[in-house]
Coordinates of C-alpha atoms and ligand atoms in Angstrom, one line a residue:
X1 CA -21.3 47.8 86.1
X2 CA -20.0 50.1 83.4
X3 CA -20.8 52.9 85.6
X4 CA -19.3 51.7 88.3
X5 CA -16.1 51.5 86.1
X6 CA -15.7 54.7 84.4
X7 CA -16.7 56.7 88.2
X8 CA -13.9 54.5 89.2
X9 CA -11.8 55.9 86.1
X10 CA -13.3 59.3 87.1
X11 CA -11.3 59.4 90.2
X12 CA -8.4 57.9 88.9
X13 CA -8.1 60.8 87.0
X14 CA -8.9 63.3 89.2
X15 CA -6.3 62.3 92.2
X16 CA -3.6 61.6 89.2
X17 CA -4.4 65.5 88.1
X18 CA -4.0 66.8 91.5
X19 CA -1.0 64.9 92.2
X20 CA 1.0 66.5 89.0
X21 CA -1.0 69.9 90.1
X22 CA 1.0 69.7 93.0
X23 CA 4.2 69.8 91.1
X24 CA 6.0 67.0 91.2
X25 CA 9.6 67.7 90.4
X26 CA 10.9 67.0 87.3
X27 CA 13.7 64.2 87.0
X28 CA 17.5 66.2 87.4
X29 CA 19.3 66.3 84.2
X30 CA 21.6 63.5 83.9
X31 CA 25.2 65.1 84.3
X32 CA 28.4 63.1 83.2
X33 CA 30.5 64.4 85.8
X34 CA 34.2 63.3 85.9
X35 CA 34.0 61.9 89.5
X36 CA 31.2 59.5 88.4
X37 CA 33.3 56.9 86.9
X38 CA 34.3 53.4 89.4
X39 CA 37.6 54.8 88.8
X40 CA 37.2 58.5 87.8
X41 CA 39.0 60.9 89.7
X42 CA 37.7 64.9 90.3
X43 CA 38.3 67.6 87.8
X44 CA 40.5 69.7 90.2
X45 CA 40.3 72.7 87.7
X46 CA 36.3 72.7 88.3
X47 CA 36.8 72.4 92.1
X48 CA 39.0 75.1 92.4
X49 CA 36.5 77.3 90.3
X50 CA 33.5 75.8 92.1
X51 CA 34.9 77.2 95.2
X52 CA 35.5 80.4 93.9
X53 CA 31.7 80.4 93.2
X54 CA 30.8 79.0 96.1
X55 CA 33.0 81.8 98.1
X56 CA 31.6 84.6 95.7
X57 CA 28.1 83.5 96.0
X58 CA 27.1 81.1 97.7
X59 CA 28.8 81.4 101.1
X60 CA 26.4 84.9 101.6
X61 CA 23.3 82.3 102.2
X62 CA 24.8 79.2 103.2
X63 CA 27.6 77.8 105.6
X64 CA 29.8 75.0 105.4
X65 CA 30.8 73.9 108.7
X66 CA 32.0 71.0 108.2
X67 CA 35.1 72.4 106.3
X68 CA 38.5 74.4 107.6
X69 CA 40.1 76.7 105.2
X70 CA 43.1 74.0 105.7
X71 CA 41.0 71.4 104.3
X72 CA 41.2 73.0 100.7
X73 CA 45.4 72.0 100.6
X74 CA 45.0 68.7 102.3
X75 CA 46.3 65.9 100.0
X76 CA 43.6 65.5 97.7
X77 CA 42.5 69.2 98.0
X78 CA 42.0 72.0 95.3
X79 CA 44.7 74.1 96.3
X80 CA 46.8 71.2 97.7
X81 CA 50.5 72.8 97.0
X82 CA 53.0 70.6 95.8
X83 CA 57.0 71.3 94.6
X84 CA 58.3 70.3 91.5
X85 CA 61.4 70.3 89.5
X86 CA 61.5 72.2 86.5
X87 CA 63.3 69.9 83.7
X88 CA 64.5 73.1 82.3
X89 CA 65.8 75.2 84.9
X90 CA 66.1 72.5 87.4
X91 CA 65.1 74.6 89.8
X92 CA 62.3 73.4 92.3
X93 CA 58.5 75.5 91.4
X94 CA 55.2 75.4 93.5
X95 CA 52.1 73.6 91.6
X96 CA 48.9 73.8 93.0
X97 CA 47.1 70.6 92.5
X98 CA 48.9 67.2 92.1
X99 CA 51.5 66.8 89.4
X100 CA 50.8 63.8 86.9
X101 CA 54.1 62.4 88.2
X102 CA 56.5 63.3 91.1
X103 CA 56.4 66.4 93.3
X104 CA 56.7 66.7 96.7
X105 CA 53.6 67.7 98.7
X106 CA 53.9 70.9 100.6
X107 CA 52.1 71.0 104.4
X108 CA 48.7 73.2 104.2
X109 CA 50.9 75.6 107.3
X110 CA 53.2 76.5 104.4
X111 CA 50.2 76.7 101.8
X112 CA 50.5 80.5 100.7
X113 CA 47.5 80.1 98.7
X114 CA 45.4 78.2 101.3
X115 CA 46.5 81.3 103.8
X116 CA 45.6 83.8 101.7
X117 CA 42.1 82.7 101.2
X118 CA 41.6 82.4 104.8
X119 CA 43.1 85.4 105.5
X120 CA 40.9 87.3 102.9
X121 CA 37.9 86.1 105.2
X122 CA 36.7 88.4 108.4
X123 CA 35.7 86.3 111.4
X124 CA 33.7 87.2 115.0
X125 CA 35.6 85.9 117.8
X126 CA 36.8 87.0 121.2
X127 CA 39.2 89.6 121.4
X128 CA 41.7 87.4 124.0
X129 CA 42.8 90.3 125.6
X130 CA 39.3 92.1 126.5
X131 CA 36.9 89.1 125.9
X132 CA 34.8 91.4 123.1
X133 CA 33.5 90.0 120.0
X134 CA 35.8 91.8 117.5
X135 CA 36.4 90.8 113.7
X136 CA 39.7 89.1 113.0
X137 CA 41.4 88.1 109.5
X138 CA 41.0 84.2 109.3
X139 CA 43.0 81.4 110.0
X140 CA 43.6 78.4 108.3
X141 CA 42.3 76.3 111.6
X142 CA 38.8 77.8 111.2
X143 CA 35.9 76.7 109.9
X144 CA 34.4 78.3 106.7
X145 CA 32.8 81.6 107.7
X146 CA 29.1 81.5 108.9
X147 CA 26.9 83.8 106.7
X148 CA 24.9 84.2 109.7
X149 CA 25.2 83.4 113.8
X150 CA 22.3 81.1 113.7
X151 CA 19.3 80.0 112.0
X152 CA 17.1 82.6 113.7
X153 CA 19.2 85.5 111.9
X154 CA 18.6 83.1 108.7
X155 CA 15.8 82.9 107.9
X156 CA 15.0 86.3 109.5
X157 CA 16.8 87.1 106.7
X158 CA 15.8 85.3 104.0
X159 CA 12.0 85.4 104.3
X160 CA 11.2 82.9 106.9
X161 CA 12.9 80.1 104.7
X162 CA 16.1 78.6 105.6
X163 CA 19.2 78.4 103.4
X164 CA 20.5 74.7 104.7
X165 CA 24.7 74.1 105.1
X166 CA 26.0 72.7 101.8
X167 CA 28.8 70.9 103.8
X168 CA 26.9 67.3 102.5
X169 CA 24.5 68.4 100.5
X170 CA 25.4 66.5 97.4
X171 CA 24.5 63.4 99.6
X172 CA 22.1 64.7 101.4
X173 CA 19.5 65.2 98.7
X174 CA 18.0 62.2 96.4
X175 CA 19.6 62.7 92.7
X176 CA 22.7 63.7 94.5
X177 CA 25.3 66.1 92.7
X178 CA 22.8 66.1 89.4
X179 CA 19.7 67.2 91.6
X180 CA 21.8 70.2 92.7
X181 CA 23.2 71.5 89.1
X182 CA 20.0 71.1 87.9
X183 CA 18.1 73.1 90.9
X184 CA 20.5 75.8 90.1
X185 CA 19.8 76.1 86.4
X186 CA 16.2 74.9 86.6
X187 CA 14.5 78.3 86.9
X188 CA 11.4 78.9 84.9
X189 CA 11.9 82.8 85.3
X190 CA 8.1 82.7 86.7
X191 CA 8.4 84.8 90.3
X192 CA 4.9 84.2 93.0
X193 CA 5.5 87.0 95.6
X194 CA 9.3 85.8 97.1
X195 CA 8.8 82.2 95.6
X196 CA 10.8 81.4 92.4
X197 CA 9.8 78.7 90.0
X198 CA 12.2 75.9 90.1
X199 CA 11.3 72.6 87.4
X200 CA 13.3 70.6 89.7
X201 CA 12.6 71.9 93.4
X202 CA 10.1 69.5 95.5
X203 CA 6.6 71.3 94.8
X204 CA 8.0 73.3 92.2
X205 CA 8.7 76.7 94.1
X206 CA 12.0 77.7 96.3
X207 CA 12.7 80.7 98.3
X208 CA 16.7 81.1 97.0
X209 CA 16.5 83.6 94.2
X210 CA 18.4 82.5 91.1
X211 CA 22.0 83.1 92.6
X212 CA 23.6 82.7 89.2
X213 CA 23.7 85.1 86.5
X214 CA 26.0 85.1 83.4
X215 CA 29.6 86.3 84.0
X216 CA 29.0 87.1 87.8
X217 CA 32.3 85.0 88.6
X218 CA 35.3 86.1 86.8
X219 CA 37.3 82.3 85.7
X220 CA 41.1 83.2 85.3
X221 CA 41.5 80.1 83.2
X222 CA 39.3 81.1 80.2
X223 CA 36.3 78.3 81.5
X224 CA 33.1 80.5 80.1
X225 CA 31.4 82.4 82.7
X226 CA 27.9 80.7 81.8
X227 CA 25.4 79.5 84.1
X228 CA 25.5 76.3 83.6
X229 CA 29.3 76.1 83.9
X230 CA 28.8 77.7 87.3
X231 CA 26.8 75.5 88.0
X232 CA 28.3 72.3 87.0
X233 CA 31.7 73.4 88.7
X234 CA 30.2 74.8 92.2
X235 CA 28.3 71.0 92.3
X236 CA 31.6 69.4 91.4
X237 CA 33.1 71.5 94.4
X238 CA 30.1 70.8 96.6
X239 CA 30.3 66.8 96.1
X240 CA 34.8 67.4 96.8
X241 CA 33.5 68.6 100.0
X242 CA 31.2 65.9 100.2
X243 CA 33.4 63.1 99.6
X244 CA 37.2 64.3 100.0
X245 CA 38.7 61.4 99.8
X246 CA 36.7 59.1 97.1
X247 CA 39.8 59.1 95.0
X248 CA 41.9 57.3 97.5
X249 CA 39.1 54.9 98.2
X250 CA 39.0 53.9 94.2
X251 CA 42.5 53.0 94.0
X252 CA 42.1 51.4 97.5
X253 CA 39.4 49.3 95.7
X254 CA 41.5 48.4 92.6
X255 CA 44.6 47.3 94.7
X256 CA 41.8 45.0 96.7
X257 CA 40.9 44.1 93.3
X258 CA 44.3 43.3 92.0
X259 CA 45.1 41.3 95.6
X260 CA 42.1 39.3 94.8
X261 CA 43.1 38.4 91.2
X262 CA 46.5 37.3 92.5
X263 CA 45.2 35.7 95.1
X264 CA 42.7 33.6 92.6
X265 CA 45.7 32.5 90.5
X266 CA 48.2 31.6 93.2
X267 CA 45.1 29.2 94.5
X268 CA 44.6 27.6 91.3
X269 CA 48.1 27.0 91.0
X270 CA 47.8 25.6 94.3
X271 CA 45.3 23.5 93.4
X272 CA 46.7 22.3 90.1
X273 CA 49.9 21.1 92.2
X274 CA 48.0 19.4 95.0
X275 CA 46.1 17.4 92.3
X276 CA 48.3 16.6 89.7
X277 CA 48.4 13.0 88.9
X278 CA 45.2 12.1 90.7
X279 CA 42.6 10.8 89.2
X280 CA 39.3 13.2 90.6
Ligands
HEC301 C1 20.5 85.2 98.9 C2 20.7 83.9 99.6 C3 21.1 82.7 98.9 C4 22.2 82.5 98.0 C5 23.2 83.6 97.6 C6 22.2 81.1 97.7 N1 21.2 80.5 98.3 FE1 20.7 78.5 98.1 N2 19.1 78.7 99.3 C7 18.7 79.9 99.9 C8 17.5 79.7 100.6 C9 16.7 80.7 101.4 C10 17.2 78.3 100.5 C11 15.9 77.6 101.0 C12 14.9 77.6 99.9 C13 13.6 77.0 100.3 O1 13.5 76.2 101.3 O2 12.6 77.2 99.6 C14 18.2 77.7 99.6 C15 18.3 76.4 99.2 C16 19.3 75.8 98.5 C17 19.5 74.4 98.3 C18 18.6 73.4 98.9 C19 17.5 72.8 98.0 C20 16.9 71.7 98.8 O3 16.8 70.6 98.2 O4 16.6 71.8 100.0 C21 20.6 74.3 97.6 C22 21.2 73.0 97.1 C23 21.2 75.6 97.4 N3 20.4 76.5 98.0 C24 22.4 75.8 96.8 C25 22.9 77.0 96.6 C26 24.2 77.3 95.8 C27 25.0 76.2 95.2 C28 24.4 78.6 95.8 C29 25.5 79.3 95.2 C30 25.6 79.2 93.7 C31 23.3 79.2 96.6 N4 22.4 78.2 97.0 C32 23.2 80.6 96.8 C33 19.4 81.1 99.8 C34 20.5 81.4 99.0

């Protein structure tokens, strides 16, 4: 009988040591992002640098198709363009991002910093006139530029592995937007021929070379050029892209939520009135 036990511990054992052998991800990093609130809005200063790391970095490797250039200035966007009167001057002045109070929101067509960063892209299309493939400066209309023409050229590229679109990848991936900053500053520094030692990666080894390195984005806004700022600013982008319009569905919800109260007292009033004087 006792034998019987501890061979039954035995095994146990053993299949609980091959399971962690097999390297079972370690739990993401907890991240207290700004957007993770019931009524927390994004930190549009770390969306517009997240793109810029994004566009820097990441777009070599991975598209985003689900995004237009003019997505970036909708309402709501990181470069969203809005005019406001200077209290000083009086005069009207462009502010990207939305002003704590006033300002009138300028349309993406008129966005001159939305245009510019399509315009600073080179996309393949059809030359109209001759029907070649020729490179043309982008357009606000297009989608984000494809790092490659198709998956074929991808992983061709990338030693047979597949860098995946990052248009939803925030919910695409269990642990969400803290899976992903943690993947990209979870390397051990441990390389096995072209696999890199991720703590956080499924089965502990991932084909994307550390693409973040200390000061390899230059921040205009004095942020500190550290990997983990990268990284916590190109997941806050990534989960903007994700869910653009989560801010308008939060103070959708607390207008539902103020409805209801009022809607609660009115029908106790109600209530009160039908019933006053009976006995009940
Ligand atoms: C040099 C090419 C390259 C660059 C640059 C690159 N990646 Fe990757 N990435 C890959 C490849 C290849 C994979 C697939 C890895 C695998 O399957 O082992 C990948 C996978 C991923 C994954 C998916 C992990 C999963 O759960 O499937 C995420 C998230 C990711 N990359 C984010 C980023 C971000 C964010 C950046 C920019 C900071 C970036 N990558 C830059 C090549 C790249």
């Amino acid at each position: 009988m006792l034998r019987a036990i501890s061979a039954a511990a035995a095994i146990l054992v053993a299949g609980l040591g091959v399971a962690f052998a097999a390297g079972k991800a370690e739990h993401p990093e907890d991240y207290p992002f700004s957007f993770e609130s019931p009524v927390g809005g994004y930190d549009m200063a770390a969306v517009q640098r997240g793109f810029q790391v994004y566009q820097q970095v990441c777009s070599n490797c991975h598209a985003m198709s689900h995004l237009s250039y003019r997505h970036l200035g909708q309402e709501g966007g990181p470069f969203a363009l809005y005019m406001v009167r200077n209290h000083e001057s009086g005069e009207m002045e462009p502010h990207v991002g939305k002003p704590a109070h006033g300002g009138s929101f300028v349309d993406v067509t008129d966005n001159p910093y939305v245009r510019a960063i399509a315009s600073a892209v080179t996309i393949s299309d059809i030359d109209p006139n001759s029907g070649q493939i020729t490179d043309r400066p982008g357009r606000i209309s297009d989608r984000f530029r494809r790092p490659f023409p198709n998956e074929i050229a991808a992983r061709a590229s990338n030693g047979g592995a597949y860098p995946v679109d990052l248009s939803v990848i925030t919910s695409a991936r269990h642990g969400g937007a803290d899976y992903v900053r943690s993947l990209l500053m979870g390397y051990t520094g441990e390389v096995e021929g072209t696999l890199y030692h991720n703590r956080y990666f499924p089965g502990g080894k991932i084909a994307m070379a550390p693409p973040l390195a200390e000061g390899a984005v230059p921040y205009a806004d004095g942020s500190p050029t550290t990997v983990e700022q990268y990284a916590t600013d190109v997941t806050t982008f990534l989960q903007w892209a994700a869910d653009p319009h989560m801010e308008e569905r939060k103070r959708m919800g607390l207008v539902v939520l103020a409805f209801l109260a009022a809607l609660a007292a009115l029908l106790y009033l109600a209530y009160k009135q039908v019933w006053r004087g009976e006995s009940h």
